[in-house]
Each structure stands twice: as structure tokens, then as C-alpha cells.
GROMACS .gro file of C-alpha atoms in nm:
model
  392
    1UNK     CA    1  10.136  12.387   4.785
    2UNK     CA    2   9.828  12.186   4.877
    3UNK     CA    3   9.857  11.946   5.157
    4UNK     CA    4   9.969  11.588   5.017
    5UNK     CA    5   9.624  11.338   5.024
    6UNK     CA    6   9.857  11.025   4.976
    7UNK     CA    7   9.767  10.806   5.316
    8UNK     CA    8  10.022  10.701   5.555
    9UNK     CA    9   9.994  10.321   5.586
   10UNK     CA   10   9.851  10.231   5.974
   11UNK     CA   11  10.128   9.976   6.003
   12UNK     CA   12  10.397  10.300   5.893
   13UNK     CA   13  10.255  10.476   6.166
   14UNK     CA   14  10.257  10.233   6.460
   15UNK     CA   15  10.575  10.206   6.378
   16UNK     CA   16  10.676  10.548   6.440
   17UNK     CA   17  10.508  10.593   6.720
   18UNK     CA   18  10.700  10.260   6.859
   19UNK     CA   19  11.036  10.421   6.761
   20UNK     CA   20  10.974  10.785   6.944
   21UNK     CA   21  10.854  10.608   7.261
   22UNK     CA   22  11.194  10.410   7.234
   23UNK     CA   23  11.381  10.720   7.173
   24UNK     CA   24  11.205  10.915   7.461
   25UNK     CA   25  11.240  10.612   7.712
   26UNK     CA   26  11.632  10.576   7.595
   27UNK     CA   27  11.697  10.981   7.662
   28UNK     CA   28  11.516  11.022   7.949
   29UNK     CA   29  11.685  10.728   8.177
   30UNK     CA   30  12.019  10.882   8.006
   31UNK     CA   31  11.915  11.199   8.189
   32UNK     CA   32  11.783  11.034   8.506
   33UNK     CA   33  12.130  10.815   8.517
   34UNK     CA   34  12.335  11.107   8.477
   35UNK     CA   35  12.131  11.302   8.753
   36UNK     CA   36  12.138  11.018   9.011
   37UNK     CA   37  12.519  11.039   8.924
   38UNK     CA   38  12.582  11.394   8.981
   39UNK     CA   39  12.385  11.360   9.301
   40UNK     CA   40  12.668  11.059   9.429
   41UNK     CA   41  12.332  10.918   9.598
   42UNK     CA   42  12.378  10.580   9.393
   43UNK     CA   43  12.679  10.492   9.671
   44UNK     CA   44  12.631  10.255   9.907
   45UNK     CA   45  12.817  10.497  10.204
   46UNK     CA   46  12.551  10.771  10.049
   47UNK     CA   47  12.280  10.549  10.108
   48UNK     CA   48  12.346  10.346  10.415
   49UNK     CA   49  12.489  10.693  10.625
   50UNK     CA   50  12.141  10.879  10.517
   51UNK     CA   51  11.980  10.634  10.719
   52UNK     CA   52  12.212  10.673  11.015
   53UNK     CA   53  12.140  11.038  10.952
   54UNK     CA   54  12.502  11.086  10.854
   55UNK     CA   55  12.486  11.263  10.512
   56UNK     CA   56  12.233  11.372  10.369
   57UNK     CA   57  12.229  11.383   9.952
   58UNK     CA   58  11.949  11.123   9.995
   59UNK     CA   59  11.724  11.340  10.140
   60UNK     CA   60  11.788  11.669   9.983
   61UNK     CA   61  11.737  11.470   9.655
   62UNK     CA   62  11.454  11.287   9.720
   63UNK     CA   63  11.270  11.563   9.836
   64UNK     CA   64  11.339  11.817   9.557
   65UNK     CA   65  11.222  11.548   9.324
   66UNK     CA   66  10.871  11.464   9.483
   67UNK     CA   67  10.854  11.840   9.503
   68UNK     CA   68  10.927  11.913   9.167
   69UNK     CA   69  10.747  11.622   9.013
   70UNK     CA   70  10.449  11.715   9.229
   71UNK     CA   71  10.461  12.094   9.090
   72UNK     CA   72  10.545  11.971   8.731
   73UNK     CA   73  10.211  11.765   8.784
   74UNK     CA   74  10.031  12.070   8.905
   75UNK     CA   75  10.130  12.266   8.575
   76UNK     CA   76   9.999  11.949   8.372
   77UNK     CA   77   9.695  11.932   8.588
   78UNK     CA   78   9.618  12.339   8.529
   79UNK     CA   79   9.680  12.289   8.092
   80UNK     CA   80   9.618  11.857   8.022
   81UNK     CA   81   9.361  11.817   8.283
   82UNK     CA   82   9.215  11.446   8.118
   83UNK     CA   83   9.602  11.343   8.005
   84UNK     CA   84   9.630  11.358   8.363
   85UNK     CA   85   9.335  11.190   8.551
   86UNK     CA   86   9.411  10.889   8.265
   87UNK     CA   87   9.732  10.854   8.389
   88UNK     CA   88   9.631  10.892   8.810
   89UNK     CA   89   9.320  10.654   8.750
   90UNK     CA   90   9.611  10.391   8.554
   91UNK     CA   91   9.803  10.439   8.838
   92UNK     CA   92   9.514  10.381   9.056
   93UNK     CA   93   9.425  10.035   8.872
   94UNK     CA   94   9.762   9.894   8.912
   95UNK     CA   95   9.794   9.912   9.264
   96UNK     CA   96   9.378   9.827   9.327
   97UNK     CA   97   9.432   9.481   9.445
   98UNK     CA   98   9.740   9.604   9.758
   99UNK     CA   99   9.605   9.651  10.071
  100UNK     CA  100   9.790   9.806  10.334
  101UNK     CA  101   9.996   9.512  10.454
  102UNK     CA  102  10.093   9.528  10.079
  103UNK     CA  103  10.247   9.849  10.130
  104UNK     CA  104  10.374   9.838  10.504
  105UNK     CA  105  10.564   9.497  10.427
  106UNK     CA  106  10.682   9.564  10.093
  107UNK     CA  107  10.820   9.924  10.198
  108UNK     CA  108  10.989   9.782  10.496
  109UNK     CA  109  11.147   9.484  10.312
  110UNK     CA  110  11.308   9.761  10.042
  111UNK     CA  111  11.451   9.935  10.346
  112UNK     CA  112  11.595   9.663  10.438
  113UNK     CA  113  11.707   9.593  10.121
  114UNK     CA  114  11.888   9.917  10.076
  115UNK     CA  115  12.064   9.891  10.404
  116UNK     CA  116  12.182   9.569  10.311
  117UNK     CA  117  12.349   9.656   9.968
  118UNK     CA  118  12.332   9.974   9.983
  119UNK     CA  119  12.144  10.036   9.718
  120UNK     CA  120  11.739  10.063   9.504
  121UNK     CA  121  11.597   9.935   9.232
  122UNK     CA  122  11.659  10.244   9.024
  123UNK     CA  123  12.012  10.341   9.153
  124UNK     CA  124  12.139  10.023   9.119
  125UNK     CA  125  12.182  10.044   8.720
  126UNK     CA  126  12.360  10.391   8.822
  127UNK     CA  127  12.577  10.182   8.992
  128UNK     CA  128  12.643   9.981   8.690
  129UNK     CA  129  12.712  10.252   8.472
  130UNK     CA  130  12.973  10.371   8.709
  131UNK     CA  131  13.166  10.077   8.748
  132UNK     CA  132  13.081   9.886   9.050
  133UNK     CA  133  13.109   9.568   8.986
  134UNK     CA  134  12.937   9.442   9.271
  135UNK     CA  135  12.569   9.604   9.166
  136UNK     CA  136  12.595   9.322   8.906
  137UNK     CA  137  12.534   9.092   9.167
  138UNK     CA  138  12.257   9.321   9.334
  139UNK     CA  139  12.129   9.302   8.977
  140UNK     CA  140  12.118   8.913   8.978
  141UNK     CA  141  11.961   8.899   9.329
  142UNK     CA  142  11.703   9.141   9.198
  143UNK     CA  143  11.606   8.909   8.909
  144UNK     CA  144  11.602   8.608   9.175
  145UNK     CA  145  11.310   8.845   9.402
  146UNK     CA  146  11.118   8.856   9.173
  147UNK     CA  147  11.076   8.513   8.965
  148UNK     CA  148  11.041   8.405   9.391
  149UNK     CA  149  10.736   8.711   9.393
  150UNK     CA  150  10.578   8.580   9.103
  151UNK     CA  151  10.599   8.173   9.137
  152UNK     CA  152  10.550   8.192   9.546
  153UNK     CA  153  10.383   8.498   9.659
  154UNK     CA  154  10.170   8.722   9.369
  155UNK     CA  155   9.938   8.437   9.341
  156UNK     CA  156   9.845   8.459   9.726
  157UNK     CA  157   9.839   8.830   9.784
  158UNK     CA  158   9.657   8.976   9.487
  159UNK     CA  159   9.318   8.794   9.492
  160UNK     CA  160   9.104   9.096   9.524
  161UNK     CA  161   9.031   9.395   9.374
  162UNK     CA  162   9.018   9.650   9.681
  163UNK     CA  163   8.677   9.885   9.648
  164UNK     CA  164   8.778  10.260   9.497
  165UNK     CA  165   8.666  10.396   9.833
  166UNK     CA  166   8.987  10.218   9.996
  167UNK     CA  167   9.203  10.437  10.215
  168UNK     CA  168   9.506  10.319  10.057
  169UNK     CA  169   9.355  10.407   9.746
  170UNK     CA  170   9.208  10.735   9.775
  171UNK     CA  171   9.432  11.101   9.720
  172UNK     CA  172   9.522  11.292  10.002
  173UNK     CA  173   9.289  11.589   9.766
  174UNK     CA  174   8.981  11.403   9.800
  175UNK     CA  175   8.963  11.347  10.140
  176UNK     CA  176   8.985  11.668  10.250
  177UNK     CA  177   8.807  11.785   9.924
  178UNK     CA  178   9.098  12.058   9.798
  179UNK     CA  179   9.135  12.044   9.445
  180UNK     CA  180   9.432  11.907   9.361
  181UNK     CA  181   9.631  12.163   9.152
  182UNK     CA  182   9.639  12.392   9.569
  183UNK     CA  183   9.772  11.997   9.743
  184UNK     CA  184  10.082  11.983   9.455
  185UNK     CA  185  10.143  12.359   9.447
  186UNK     CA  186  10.180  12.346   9.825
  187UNK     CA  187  10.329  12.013   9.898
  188UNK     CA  188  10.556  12.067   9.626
  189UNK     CA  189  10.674  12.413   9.738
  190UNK     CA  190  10.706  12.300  10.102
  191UNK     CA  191  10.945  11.990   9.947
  192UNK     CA  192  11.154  12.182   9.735
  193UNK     CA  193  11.167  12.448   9.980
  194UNK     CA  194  11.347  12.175  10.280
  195UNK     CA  195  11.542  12.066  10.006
  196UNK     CA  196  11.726  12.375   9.916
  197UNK     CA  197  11.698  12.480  10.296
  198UNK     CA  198  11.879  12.145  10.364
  199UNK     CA  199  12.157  12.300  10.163
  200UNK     CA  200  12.191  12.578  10.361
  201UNK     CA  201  12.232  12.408  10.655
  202UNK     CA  202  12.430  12.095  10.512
  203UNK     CA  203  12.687  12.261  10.259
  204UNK     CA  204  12.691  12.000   9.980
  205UNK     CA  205  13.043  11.940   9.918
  206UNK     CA  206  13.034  11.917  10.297
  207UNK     CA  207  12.826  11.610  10.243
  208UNK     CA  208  13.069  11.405   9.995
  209UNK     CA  209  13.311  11.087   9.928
  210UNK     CA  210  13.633  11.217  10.039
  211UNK     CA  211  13.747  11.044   9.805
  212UNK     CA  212  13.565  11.292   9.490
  213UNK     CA  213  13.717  11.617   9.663
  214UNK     CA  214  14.097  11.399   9.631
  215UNK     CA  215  14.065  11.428   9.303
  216UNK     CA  216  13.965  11.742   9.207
  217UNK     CA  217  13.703  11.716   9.011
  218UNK     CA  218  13.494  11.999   9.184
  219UNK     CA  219  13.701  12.241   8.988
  220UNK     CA  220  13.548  12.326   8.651
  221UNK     CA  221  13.905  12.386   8.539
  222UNK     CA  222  14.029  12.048   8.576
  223UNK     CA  223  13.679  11.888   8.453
  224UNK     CA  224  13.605  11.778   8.107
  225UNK     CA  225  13.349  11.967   7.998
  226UNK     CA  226  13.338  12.254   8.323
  227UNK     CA  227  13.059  12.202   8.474
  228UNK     CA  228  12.963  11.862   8.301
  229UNK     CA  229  13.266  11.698   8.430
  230UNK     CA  230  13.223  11.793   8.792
  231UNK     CA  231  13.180  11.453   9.019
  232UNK     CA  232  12.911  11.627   9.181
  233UNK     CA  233  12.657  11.879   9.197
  234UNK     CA  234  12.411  11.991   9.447
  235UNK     CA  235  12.177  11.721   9.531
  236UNK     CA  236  11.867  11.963   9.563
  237UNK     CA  237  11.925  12.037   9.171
  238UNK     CA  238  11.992  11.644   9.035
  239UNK     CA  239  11.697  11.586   9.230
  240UNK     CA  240  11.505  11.886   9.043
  241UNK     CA  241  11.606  11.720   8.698
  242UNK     CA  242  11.466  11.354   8.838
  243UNK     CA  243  11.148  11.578   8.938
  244UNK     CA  244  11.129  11.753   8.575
  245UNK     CA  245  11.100  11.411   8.413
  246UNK     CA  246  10.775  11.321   8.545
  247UNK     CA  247  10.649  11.547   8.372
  248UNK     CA  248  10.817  11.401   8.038
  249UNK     CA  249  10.716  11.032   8.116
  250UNK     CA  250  10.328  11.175   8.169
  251UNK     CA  251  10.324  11.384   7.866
  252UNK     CA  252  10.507  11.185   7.577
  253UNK     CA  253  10.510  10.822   7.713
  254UNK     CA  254  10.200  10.841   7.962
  255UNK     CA  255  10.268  10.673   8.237
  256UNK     CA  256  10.413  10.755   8.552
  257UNK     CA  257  10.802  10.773   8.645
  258UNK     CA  258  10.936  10.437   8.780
  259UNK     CA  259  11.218  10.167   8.686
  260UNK     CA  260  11.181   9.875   8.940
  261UNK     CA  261  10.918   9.716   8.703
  262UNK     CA  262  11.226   9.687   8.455
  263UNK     CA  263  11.354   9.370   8.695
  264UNK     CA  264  11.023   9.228   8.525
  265UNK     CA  265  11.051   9.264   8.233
  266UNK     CA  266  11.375   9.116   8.198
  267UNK     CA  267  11.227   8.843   8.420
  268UNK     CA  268  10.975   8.801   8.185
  269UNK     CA  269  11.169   8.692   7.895
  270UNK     CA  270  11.188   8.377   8.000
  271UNK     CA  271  10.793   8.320   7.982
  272UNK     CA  272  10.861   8.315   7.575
  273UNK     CA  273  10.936   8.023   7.641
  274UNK     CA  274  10.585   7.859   7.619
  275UNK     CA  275  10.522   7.628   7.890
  276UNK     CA  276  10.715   7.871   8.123
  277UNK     CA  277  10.460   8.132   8.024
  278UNK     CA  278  10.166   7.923   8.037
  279UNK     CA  279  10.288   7.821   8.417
  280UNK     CA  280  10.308   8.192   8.502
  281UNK     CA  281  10.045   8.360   8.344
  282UNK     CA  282  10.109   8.641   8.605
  283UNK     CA  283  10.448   8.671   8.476
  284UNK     CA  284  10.427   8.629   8.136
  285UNK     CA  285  10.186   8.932   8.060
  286UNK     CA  286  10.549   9.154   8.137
  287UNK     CA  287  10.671   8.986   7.798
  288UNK     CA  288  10.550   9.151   7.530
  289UNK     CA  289  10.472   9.447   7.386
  290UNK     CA  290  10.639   9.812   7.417
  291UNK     CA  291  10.448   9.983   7.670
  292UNK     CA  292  10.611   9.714   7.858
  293UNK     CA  293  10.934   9.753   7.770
  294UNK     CA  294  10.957  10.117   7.826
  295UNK     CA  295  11.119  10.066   8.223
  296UNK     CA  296  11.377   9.822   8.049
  297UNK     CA  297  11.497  10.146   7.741
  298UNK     CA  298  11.472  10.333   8.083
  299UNK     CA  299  11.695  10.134   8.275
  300UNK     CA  300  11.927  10.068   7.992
  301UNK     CA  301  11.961  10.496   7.951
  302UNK     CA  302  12.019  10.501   8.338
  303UNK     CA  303  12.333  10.255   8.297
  304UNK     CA  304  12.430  10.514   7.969
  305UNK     CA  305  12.395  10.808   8.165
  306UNK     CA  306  12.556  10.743   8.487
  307UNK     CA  307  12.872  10.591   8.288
  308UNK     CA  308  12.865  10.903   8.037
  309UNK     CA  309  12.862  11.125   8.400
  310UNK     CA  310  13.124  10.883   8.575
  311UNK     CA  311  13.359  10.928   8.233
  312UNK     CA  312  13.335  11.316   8.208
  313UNK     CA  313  13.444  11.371   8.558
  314UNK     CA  314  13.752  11.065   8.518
  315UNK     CA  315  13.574  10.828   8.812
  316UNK     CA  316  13.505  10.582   8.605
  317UNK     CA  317  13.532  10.273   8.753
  318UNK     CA  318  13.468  10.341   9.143
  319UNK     CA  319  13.613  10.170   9.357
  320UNK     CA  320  13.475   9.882   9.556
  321UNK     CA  321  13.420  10.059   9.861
  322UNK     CA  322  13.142  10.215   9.687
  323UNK     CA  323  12.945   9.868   9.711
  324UNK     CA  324  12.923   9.595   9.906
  325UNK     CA  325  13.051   9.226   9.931
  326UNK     CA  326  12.884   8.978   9.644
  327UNK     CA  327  12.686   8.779   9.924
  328UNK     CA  328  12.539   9.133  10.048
  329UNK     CA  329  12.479   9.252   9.692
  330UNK     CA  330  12.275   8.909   9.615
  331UNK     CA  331  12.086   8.938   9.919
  332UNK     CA  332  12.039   9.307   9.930
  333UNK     CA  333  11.898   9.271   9.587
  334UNK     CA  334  11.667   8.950   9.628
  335UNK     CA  335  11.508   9.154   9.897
  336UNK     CA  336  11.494   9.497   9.708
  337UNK     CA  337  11.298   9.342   9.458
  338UNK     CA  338  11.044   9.133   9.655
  339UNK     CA  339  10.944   9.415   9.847
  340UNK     CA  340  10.922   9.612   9.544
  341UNK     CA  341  10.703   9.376   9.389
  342UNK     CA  342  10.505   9.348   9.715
  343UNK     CA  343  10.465   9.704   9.731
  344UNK     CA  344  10.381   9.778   9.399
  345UNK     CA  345  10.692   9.969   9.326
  346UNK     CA  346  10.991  10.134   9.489
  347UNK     CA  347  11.162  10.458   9.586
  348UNK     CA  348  11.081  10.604   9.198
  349UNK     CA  349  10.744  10.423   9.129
  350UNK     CA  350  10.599  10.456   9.485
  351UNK     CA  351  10.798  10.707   9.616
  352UNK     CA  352  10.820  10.987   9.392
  353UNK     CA  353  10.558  10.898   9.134
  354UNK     CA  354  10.267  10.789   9.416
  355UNK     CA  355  10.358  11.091   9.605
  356UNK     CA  356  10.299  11.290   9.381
  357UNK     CA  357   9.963  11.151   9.285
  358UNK     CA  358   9.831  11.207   9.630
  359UNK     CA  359   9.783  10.827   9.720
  360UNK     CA  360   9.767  10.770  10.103
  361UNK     CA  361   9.892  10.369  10.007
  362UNK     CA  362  10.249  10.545   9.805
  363UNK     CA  363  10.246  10.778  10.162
  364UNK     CA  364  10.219  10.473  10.363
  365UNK     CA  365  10.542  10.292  10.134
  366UNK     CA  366  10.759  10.566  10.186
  367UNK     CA  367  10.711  10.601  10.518
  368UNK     CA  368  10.780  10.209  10.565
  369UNK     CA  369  11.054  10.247  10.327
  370UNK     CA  370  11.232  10.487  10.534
  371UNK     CA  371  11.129  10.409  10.866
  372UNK     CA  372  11.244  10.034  10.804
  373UNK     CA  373  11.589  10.128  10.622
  374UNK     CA  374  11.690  10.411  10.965
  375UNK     CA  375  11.553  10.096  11.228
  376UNK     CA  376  11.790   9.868  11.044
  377UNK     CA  377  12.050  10.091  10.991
  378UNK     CA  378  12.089  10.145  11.295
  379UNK     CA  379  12.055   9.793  11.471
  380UNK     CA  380  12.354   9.662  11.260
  381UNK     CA  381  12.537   9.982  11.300
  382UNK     CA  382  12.562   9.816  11.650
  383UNK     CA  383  12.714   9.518  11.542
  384UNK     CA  384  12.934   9.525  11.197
  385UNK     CA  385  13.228   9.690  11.117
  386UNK     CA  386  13.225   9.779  10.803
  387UNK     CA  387  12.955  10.059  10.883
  388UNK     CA  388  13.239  10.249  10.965
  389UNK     CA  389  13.355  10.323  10.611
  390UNK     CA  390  13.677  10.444  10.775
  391UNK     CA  391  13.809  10.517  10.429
  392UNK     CA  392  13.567  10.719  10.262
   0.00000   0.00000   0.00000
């Protein structure tokens, strides 16, 4: 049969290109939500006690997914070489006008922010999905951050474009001239490698919620689905699957992993109102069109995933020890998001995703996030009770 001449309308087209990036940005936060799940590092005790050094899902997560991610990227890098560099100099451009302050302060503040209600921008719709009521609230406070970023701070801090030759801007790859397929082979091999070590030395089911193992979901034969239904699995492989899917945001919806920017987006909405968007131009440029959009499908699939994980295993709705108080979860939030926005993106968008791409200013972020969540941690361990978590 010969091949059909009849012309696909442009318009016909467009549009089905607009439905498969919805599809793909719907199914992969389902798969990131019901990862993060599995991995019970979307609890506050999970995430608060990582930075006392008390469990450690947290880590053995986050590093098998920067380690991952970065040798997913080095596989890209070795067969879509210029899909690649488009998506690294993109990610380049959107953080050109943060300086280093930009990344010290904003990392620190989302430490703080995670200490406070125990929880990201990314987990925190893993929290919803699950049932804690209280991440609404974190939710809210997020929303709050950032309409405060964008009508008191963006205007002040992003004047200037910073010079390509930037530290914060350059890859780890070109400054000591490597080629960057060896930096994400290696970095992502030594990663992956403490990860599963981590394992080894940390048993994960040594490393739970008491309250998971009470109810017997570790046993495939009491769990819907076997191994489906489990409430956990090792955090070194949830954090593998998180890792996998920067490779699927890169190659079908090119751009890099991250979810904090859906907090704008929803933000944003209001700037369709017209004299709201013509006050913050800043702002409203978040309120249209798909490519925008994408982080909010994203974050919507997280909430999906996490409660599709939470209802397999029967822990659907956790309980409120999971959280935190609604004045913690407001706070917690308005300062998750500020710093986010400060910082050019959080734990996912900075963290994993600027990691990965080598950039000494997404080094710098995680380094503040982390170093600002243990100081914190630990200075109102000293002084507040409920750090105990007797219960769990």
C-alpha cells in the first residue's frame, strides 16, 4: 500500500504533541509519587531524624538517584549528544542571573524549611497522596513563599545576567577539562555505589516507622499485590527509579527533573487575572502555556502515585504523627518555597537535576541545603520535645 499523501492539519498535530507531553508528565510523577512512597522518605520523622543522622532512607535515596540520573545522563550524553547540551545550556539560562548568595541563602532557607515541617517541595504532594492532612497546610504556606518571592524579593535579586564564565555557572567537566560522559560515569558509580553500601551497613527495614513493621505489610503474603503492596522497599532502589526518570523527562519532555516550580504555576493562575498579571510581569509569564504546566501534571501524578502506593499496602491515611502541627506546616512551607525560589529550585530541581549536570552553583545548594537542615536540626533538637517522636 503506498504511503497516504493526505496532510495532517498543523493545528491536529500540536495538538497531539500537547496531549503526549500531558500523558508523559501525568505517568511519570505517578511513578516518582509511588517511589518517594515506597522509600517512606516523604515522613516528617524520615526527614527530620536524617538530619540528626538518625535514619537514614534520605540519604541512601538521594544518593542512588543523583547517581543514577547522573549515569542515565551519561548514556544520553554517549547516543543524543545535542538533545543533551540543549537541555544543560536551558538549564544553564535559567539559573544565569543567581549568584552565589542566590544559592547559599536559598539552600539554607529550604533546610530550614524541611526541619521545620518536615518536609520538600516535591515530597510534600507525597504527603498528600498519603493522607496527611497537615501537608495541606505546608501546601498553602508554599503558595504564600512564593507570591512573597515574586511581589518582594525576585525583582531585587535577579537584575543581572551573571557572565557564562561564572563559577556558579560553569560544570565541574570543564574546569578540569574531562569530558563529561568519564565525570557522570564516575560520580554516578561512586553515588550509587554508597547508596547500596549504605544498605549494607544500615539494614533497611532496620531504618523504618515502627509503626509499618506493626502492620505487616513487609510480608508479600499479606500485601495486595506481593511486592506492590509492601509499605516499603529499599530506599537505594526507589531512589534508582527517581534516578531513571531523568532520563524520561530529558528525552520525551526535554527538560530537566524538578517539581518545586509547580508552587508557580499554581501561583500563577491568579495573574489571568489582568491587572494582577500586568503588576507581576515576573509572575505572570508561569501562566500560560504547557511547557509550563508540565511540573503542575507532575505534581498532580506525585499526589496519584503516592495514594495508589499508600492504598496497596492498606496505610492509607497516615497518621498525624507523620506531619507536623498546622502552624509548623504553614511556616515550614512559606519558607520551603522562598528558598526554593531563591535558589532556583529545590532538592529535585537543584539537587538531583543540577548535580547531575555538573553545575558548581546546584553543588553549592545542596551542600547549603543539607548543611543548614543538620545545623538546625540539631539546635532545636536541644530545645523541643516533640523531636523525640517517642511513638514512632
Amino acid at each position: 500500500m503506498a504511503p497516504s499523501t493526505v496532510k495532517v492539519p498543523h493545528d491536529n498535530r500540536i495538538s497531539f504533541l500537547d496531549i503526549r507531553t500531558i500523558l508523559y508528565s501525568i505517568i511519570f510523577g505517578i511513578l516518582f509519587g509511588f517511589f518517594m512512597n515506597k522509600g517512606t522518605v516523604f515522613v516528617a520523622p524520615t526527614i527530620r531524624k536524617q538530619m540528626l543522622f538518625q535514619r537514614f532512607a534520605m540519604l541512601k535515596m538521594f544518593l542512588a538517584a543523583v547517581g543514577t540520573s547522573m549515569l542515565s545522563v551519561a548514556l544520553l550524553t554517549f547516543t543524543s549528544h545535542k538533545l543533551y547540551e540543549k537541555i544543560v545550556n536551558g538549564y544553564i539560562e535559567h539559573n544565569s542571573r543567581r549568584g552565589i548568595l542566590h544559592y547559599i541563602f536559598g539552600g539554607t532557607l529550604i533546610g530550614l524549611g524541611m526541619i521545620t515541617c518536615g518536609s520538600c517541595p516535591g515530597t510534600v504532594f507525597v504527603q498528600v497522596g498519603s493522607g496527611i492532612v497537615n501537608s495541606l497546610f505546608t501546601c498553602l504556606g508554599g503558595v504564600l513563599g512564593t507570591y512573597f518571592y515574586y511581589i518582594f524579593v525576585h525583582e531585587q535579586v535577579s537584575l543581572e545576567k551573571l557572565p557564562s564564565s561564572s563559577l556558579v555557572l560553569r560544570r565541574i567537566c570543564d574546569i578540569f577539562h574531562i569530558h563529561s560522559i568519564i565525570v557522570h560515569t564516575i560520580f554516578g558509580i561512586i553515588l550509587l555505589g554508597l547508596s547500596i553500601g549504605l544498605e549494607f551497613v544500615i539494614p533497611w527495614k532496620s531504618d523504618l516507622n515502627s509503626s509499618l513493621l506493626r502492620k505487616g505489610t513487609m510480608n508479600p503474603n499479606s500485601a495486595l499485590g506481593h511486592f506492590l503492596g509492601m509499605a516499603a522497599w529499599p530506599p537505594s532502589a526507589c531512589g534508582a527509579g527517581v534516578g531513571i526518570l531523568q532520563l524520561f523527562f530529558i528525552f520525551f519532555l526535554e527538560k530537566s527533573l524538578g517539581i518545586s516550580s509547580a508552587f508557580t504555576v499554581f501561583a500563577a493562575q491568579i495573574c489571568r487575572i489582568k491587572k494582577v498579571g500586568q503588576a507581576l510581569p515576573s509572575l505572570n509569564s508561569f501562566a500560560y502555556g504547557l511547557k509550563n504546566h508540565v511540573s503542575l501534571l507532575f505534581a498532580f501524578g506525585a499526589i496519584f502515585g503516592s495514594a495508589l502506593s499508600s492504598s496497596l499496602s492498606g496505610t492509607i491515611p497516615l497518621g498525624a504523627e507523620n506531619g507536623t502541627n498546622i502552624f509548623s506546616s504553614i511556616l515550614g512551607g512559606f519558607i520551603l518555597l522562598l528558598g526554593a525560589r531563591c535558589a532556583g529550585g529545590c532538592t529535585s530541581g537543584q539537587g538531583i537535576s543540577g548535580m547531575t549536570h555538573l553545575l558548581v552553583g546546584s553543588f553549592i545548594t545542596t551542600a547549603s541545603i543539607f548543611g543548614g537542615g543538620i545545623i538546625f536540626a540539631f539546635s532545636t533538637l536541644l530545645s523541643n520535645n516533640e523531636w523525640g517522636f517517642y511513638n514512632l
